[in-house]
Short mmCIF file of C-alpha atoms in Angstrom, two decimals:
data_model
loop_
_atom_site.label_atom_id
_atom_site.label_comp_id
_atom_site.label_asym_id
_atom_site.label_seq_id
_atom_site.Cartn_x
_atom_site.Cartn_y
_atom_site.Cartn_z
CA MET A 1 20.24 -16.48 0.40
CA PRO A 2 16.53 -14.66 -0.28
CA ALA A 3 17.34 -11.22 -1.69
CA HIS A 4 15.54 -8.76 1.44
CA THR A 5 18.90 -10.23 3.48
CA GLY A 6 20.49 -7.71 4.68
CA ILE A 7 17.22 -4.89 3.61
CA ALA A 8 14.32 -5.75 5.00
CA LEU A 9 14.58 -6.34 9.63
CA PRO A 10 15.00 -9.66 11.14
CA ALA A 11 12.92 -11.97 12.36
CA GLY A 12 12.81 -11.34 16.27
CA ALA A 13 13.50 -7.69 15.94
CA THR A 14 11.03 -5.48 17.65
CA LEU A 15 9.03 -2.12 16.25
CA GLN A 16 7.54 0.03 19.59
CA GLU A 17 5.01 -3.06 21.02
CA TYR A 18 5.49 -4.79 17.10
CA ARG A 19 7.79 -7.53 16.74
CA ILE A 20 8.49 -9.03 13.14
CA VAL A 21 7.99 -11.92 12.46
CA GLN A 22 8.52 -12.24 9.06
CA THR A 23 9.65 -10.43 5.45
CA LEU A 24 5.99 -10.68 3.62
CA GLY A 25 7.99 -8.05 -0.09
CA VAL A 26 10.36 -6.07 -0.60
CA GLY A 27 9.46 -3.51 -3.10
CA GLY A 28 11.54 -0.90 -5.02
CA PHE A 29 10.12 2.23 -2.12
CA GLY A 30 8.24 -0.36 0.68
CA VAL A 31 8.83 -3.33 2.64
CA THR A 32 6.37 -4.82 3.83
CA TYR A 33 5.96 -7.28 7.75
CA LEU A 34 4.44 -9.29 8.85
CA ALA A 35 4.74 -8.39 12.50
CA VAL A 36 2.55 -9.16 16.15
CA ASP A 37 1.17 -6.65 18.18
CA THR A 38 2.71 -7.52 21.48
CA ASN A 39 0.59 -6.25 23.84
CA LEU A 40 -2.96 -7.53 22.02
CA ASN A 41 -0.74 -10.55 20.84
CA LEU A 42 -2.64 -9.79 17.42
CA ASN A 43 -1.12 -10.29 13.82
CA VAL A 44 -0.19 -7.30 12.29
CA ALA A 45 1.01 -5.59 8.77
CA ILE A 46 3.28 -3.31 9.01
CA LYS A 47 4.49 -1.24 6.34
CA GLU A 48 8.06 0.55 5.77
CA TYR A 49 9.33 3.31 3.59
CA LEU A 50 12.77 2.21 2.66
CA PRO A 51 14.04 3.33 -0.97
CA GLY A 52 16.69 1.40 -1.85
CA ASP A 53 17.90 3.71 -4.17
CA LEU A 54 19.07 6.23 -1.84
CA ALA A 55 19.48 4.75 1.51
CA VAL A 56 20.55 1.58 3.28
CA ARG A 57 20.46 -0.09 6.62
CA GLY A 58 23.69 0.53 9.26
CA GLU A 59 24.26 -1.78 11.80
CA ASP A 60 21.69 0.35 14.57
CA ARG A 61 19.23 -0.79 11.27
CA ALA A 62 18.38 3.03 11.32
CA LEU A 63 17.75 3.38 7.44
CA HIS A 64 21.22 6.55 6.45
CA LEU A 65 21.32 7.76 3.15
CA ARG A 66 23.22 6.60 -0.06
CA SER A 67 24.57 10.10 -0.42
CA GLU A 68 23.48 13.62 1.26
CA GLU A 69 21.99 14.52 -2.46
CA SER A 70 19.53 11.65 -1.80
CA ARG A 71 17.61 14.28 0.62
CA LYS A 72 15.12 16.03 -1.24
CA THR A 73 13.53 12.79 -2.70
CA PHE A 74 14.41 10.79 0.53
CA ASP A 75 12.14 12.96 2.47
CA TRP A 76 9.68 14.47 -0.24
CA GLY A 77 8.95 10.38 -0.08
CA LEU A 78 8.53 10.59 3.81
CA ARG A 79 6.27 12.93 3.09
CA ARG A 80 4.36 10.72 1.23
CA PHE A 81 4.03 7.93 3.28
CA LEU A 82 2.68 9.50 5.82
CA ASP A 83 0.08 11.25 3.65
CA GLU A 84 -1.28 7.98 2.44
CA SER A 85 -1.46 7.32 6.46
CA ARG A 86 -3.54 9.39 7.64
CA THR A 87 -5.43 9.10 4.11
CA LEU A 88 -5.91 5.36 4.68
CA ALA A 89 -5.97 6.15 9.01
CA SER A 90 -9.50 8.80 8.44
CA PHE A 91 -10.91 5.79 5.80
CA ARG A 92 -14.00 2.58 8.28
CA HIS A 93 -15.06 0.50 5.06
CA PRO A 94 -14.93 -3.83 5.38
CA SER A 95 -13.68 -3.04 1.44
CA ILE A 96 -10.79 -0.75 2.20
CA VAL A 97 -7.71 -2.60 3.94
CA ARG A 98 -7.92 -0.60 8.02
CA VAL A 99 -4.75 0.93 9.22
CA MET A 100 -4.35 1.14 13.06
CA ARG A 101 -1.59 3.39 12.87
CA PHE A 102 1.61 4.38 11.97
CA PHE A 103 4.66 6.26 13.44
CA GLU A 104 9.24 7.87 12.33
CA ALA A 105 11.02 5.69 14.13
CA HIS A 106 14.80 4.26 12.44
CA GLY A 107 16.01 7.98 10.76
CA THR A 108 12.33 7.29 8.02
CA ALA A 109 8.79 5.58 9.11
CA TYR A 110 6.17 2.91 9.67
CA MET A 111 2.47 1.87 8.73
CA VAL A 112 0.84 -0.32 10.85
CA MET A 113 -2.69 -2.28 9.33
CA GLU A 114 -4.96 -5.05 9.59
CA PHE A 115 -3.38 -8.52 8.65
CA VAL A 116 -5.42 -9.87 5.78
CA GLU A 117 -5.34 -13.54 5.51
CA GLY A 118 -5.51 -14.48 2.16
CA LYS A 119 -4.30 -13.72 -1.83
CA THR A 120 -4.71 -11.50 -4.36
CA LEU A 121 -6.80 -11.06 -6.60
CA GLN A 122 -4.13 -11.84 -9.49
CA ASP A 123 -3.37 -15.16 -7.76
CA TRP A 124 -6.75 -15.31 -6.25
CA VAL A 125 -7.91 -16.24 -10.28
CA LYS A 126 -5.16 -18.47 -11.77
CA ARG A 127 -7.26 -21.43 -10.52
CA ARG A 128 -10.66 -20.44 -10.94
CA ARG A 129 -11.51 -19.04 -14.69
CA PRO A 130 -13.61 -17.81 -16.23
CA LEU A 131 -15.16 -15.96 -13.75
CA PRO A 132 -19.69 -16.73 -13.36
CA GLU A 133 -21.57 -13.80 -13.29
CA PRO A 134 -22.93 -14.27 -8.95
CA THR A 135 -18.42 -14.00 -8.18
CA VAL A 136 -17.41 -11.13 -10.35
CA LEU A 137 -20.51 -8.81 -9.52
CA ALA A 138 -19.20 -10.05 -5.60
CA ILE A 139 -15.84 -8.88 -5.74
CA LEU A 140 -16.07 -5.51 -8.08
CA GLY A 141 -19.83 -4.49 -5.56
CA PRO A 142 -18.08 -4.93 -2.67
CA LEU A 143 -15.47 -2.53 -4.26
CA LEU A 144 -17.13 0.26 -5.51
CA ASP A 145 -18.53 0.67 -2.27
CA GLY A 146 -15.78 0.85 -1.01
CA LEU A 147 -14.22 2.74 -3.74
CA GLU A 148 -17.82 5.19 -2.99
CA VAL A 149 -15.71 6.18 0.24
CA ILE A 150 -12.07 7.24 -0.93
CA HIS A 151 -15.05 9.48 -3.46
CA GLY A 152 -16.46 10.88 -1.24
CA ALA A 153 -13.67 11.18 1.27
CA GLY A 154 -12.59 13.52 -1.66
CA TYR A 155 -9.10 11.14 -2.61
CA LEU A 156 -8.51 8.79 -6.37
CA HIS A 157 -6.73 5.56 -5.65
CA ARG A 158 -5.42 5.61 -8.90
CA ASP A 159 -2.94 1.69 -9.18
CA ILE A 160 -6.21 -0.53 -8.64
CA LYS A 161 -5.20 -3.54 -10.31
CA PRO A 162 -5.25 -7.20 -9.39
CA ASN A 163 -2.53 -7.33 -7.10
CA ASN A 164 -3.54 -4.27 -5.06
CA ILE A 165 -7.08 -6.30 -4.42
CA PHE A 166 -7.15 -9.09 -1.99
CA ILE A 167 -9.88 -11.73 -0.86
CA ARG A 168 -10.01 -12.36 1.74
CA GLU A 169 -10.96 -17.08 3.20
CA ASP A 170 -14.42 -15.99 3.02
CA GLY A 171 -13.59 -14.59 -0.89
CA SER A 172 -14.86 -11.11 1.24
CA PRO A 173 -12.22 -8.42 -1.23
CA VAL A 174 -9.91 -5.56 0.21
CA LEU A 175 -8.88 -2.68 -1.61
CA LEU A 176 -4.62 -2.91 -0.94
CA ASP A 177 -1.47 -0.14 -1.24
CA PHE A 178 -2.78 3.84 -1.26
CA GLY A 179 0.91 4.64 -1.84
CA SER A 180 -0.40 6.64 -5.08
CA ALA A 181 -3.67 8.62 -3.65
CA ARG A 182 -4.35 11.81 -3.99
CA VAL A 183 -6.40 14.87 -3.44
CA ALA A 184 -9.14 14.23 -6.19
CA GLY A 185 -8.67 18.09 -8.77
CA ALA A 186 -5.47 19.29 -6.84
CA GLU A 187 -4.12 21.50 -9.04
CA SER A 188 -0.63 20.86 -8.46
CA GLU A 189 1.32 18.18 -11.07
CA LEU A 190 0.56 14.64 -10.64
CA THR A 191 3.10 12.11 -10.13
CA VAL A 192 3.12 10.11 -13.60
CA ILE A 193 1.35 6.32 -12.42
CA VAL A 194 0.18 4.13 -14.98
CA SER A 195 0.04 -0.24 -14.56
CA PRO A 196 -0.31 -1.17 -17.82
CA GLY A 197 -3.76 -2.58 -18.91
CA TYR A 198 -5.53 -1.09 -16.12
CA ALA A 199 -5.01 2.56 -16.13
CA PRO A 200 -7.04 4.80 -17.94
CA LEU A 201 -5.17 7.33 -20.83
CA GLU A 202 -5.40 10.70 -17.85
CA GLN A 203 -2.38 8.80 -16.31
CA TYR A 204 0.38 8.43 -18.83
CA HIS A 205 0.69 12.28 -18.28
CA ALA A 206 1.50 14.70 -15.56
CA HIS A 207 -1.37 17.52 -16.38
CA GLY A 208 -4.00 14.27 -17.18
CA ASN A 209 -8.16 14.73 -15.84
CA GLN A 210 -7.54 12.34 -13.33
CA GLY A 211 -10.72 12.08 -10.94
CA PRO A 212 -12.83 9.48 -9.19
CA TRP A 213 -13.66 8.13 -13.74
CA SER A 214 -10.16 7.06 -13.19
CA ASP A 215 -10.65 4.45 -10.68
CA LEU A 216 -14.11 2.72 -12.44
CA TYR A 217 -12.05 2.97 -15.63
CA ALA A 218 -9.15 0.57 -13.51
CA LEU A 219 -11.45 -1.42 -11.52
CA GLY A 220 -12.67 -2.36 -14.68
CA GLY A 221 -10.04 -3.11 -16.67
#
């Protein structure tokens, strides 16, 4: 039995004009689906905010808190999820995943993104090692251009790693998962985000001096 049974929405379920086709992935804080926009007859990816340790799905398909004590944490995460959606929706670049819209329903929130066909960089590179220099440059160049857009808008990605870079079927890269993105130079304490082997030293501390250089370090890694 799939691990996501009872957590993810079932195939055929509808969210406004979208029909769920299948579950693409389940993480600690969300579920990602392949869905069809029934108005446009277009495949999309939909990310649902679903922190499994805080909430469960009821028979009505809505999310319900495991305990009322979890509400503050759940609501904080929901606001972060909506902030991520707004951040991504403001970007227009072929190397940044495009958010088409976002909305709240079933006691949680959903982000509708372009569906990118291909593989994560981690999987894509396995059968291609060692990569020739022109191939590396063809991947890095567009990603650096995308980061320039992100940094120019005053944001940091903060979690660049092979699993958050997708290689389309035409070989072009796209940066995914902006759940850790934050405003550069924010005075408030930053949540510690660490992907060993990629995160720079300053991200191991909530008050570390994080900036565009942090993303560039991670991309270099």
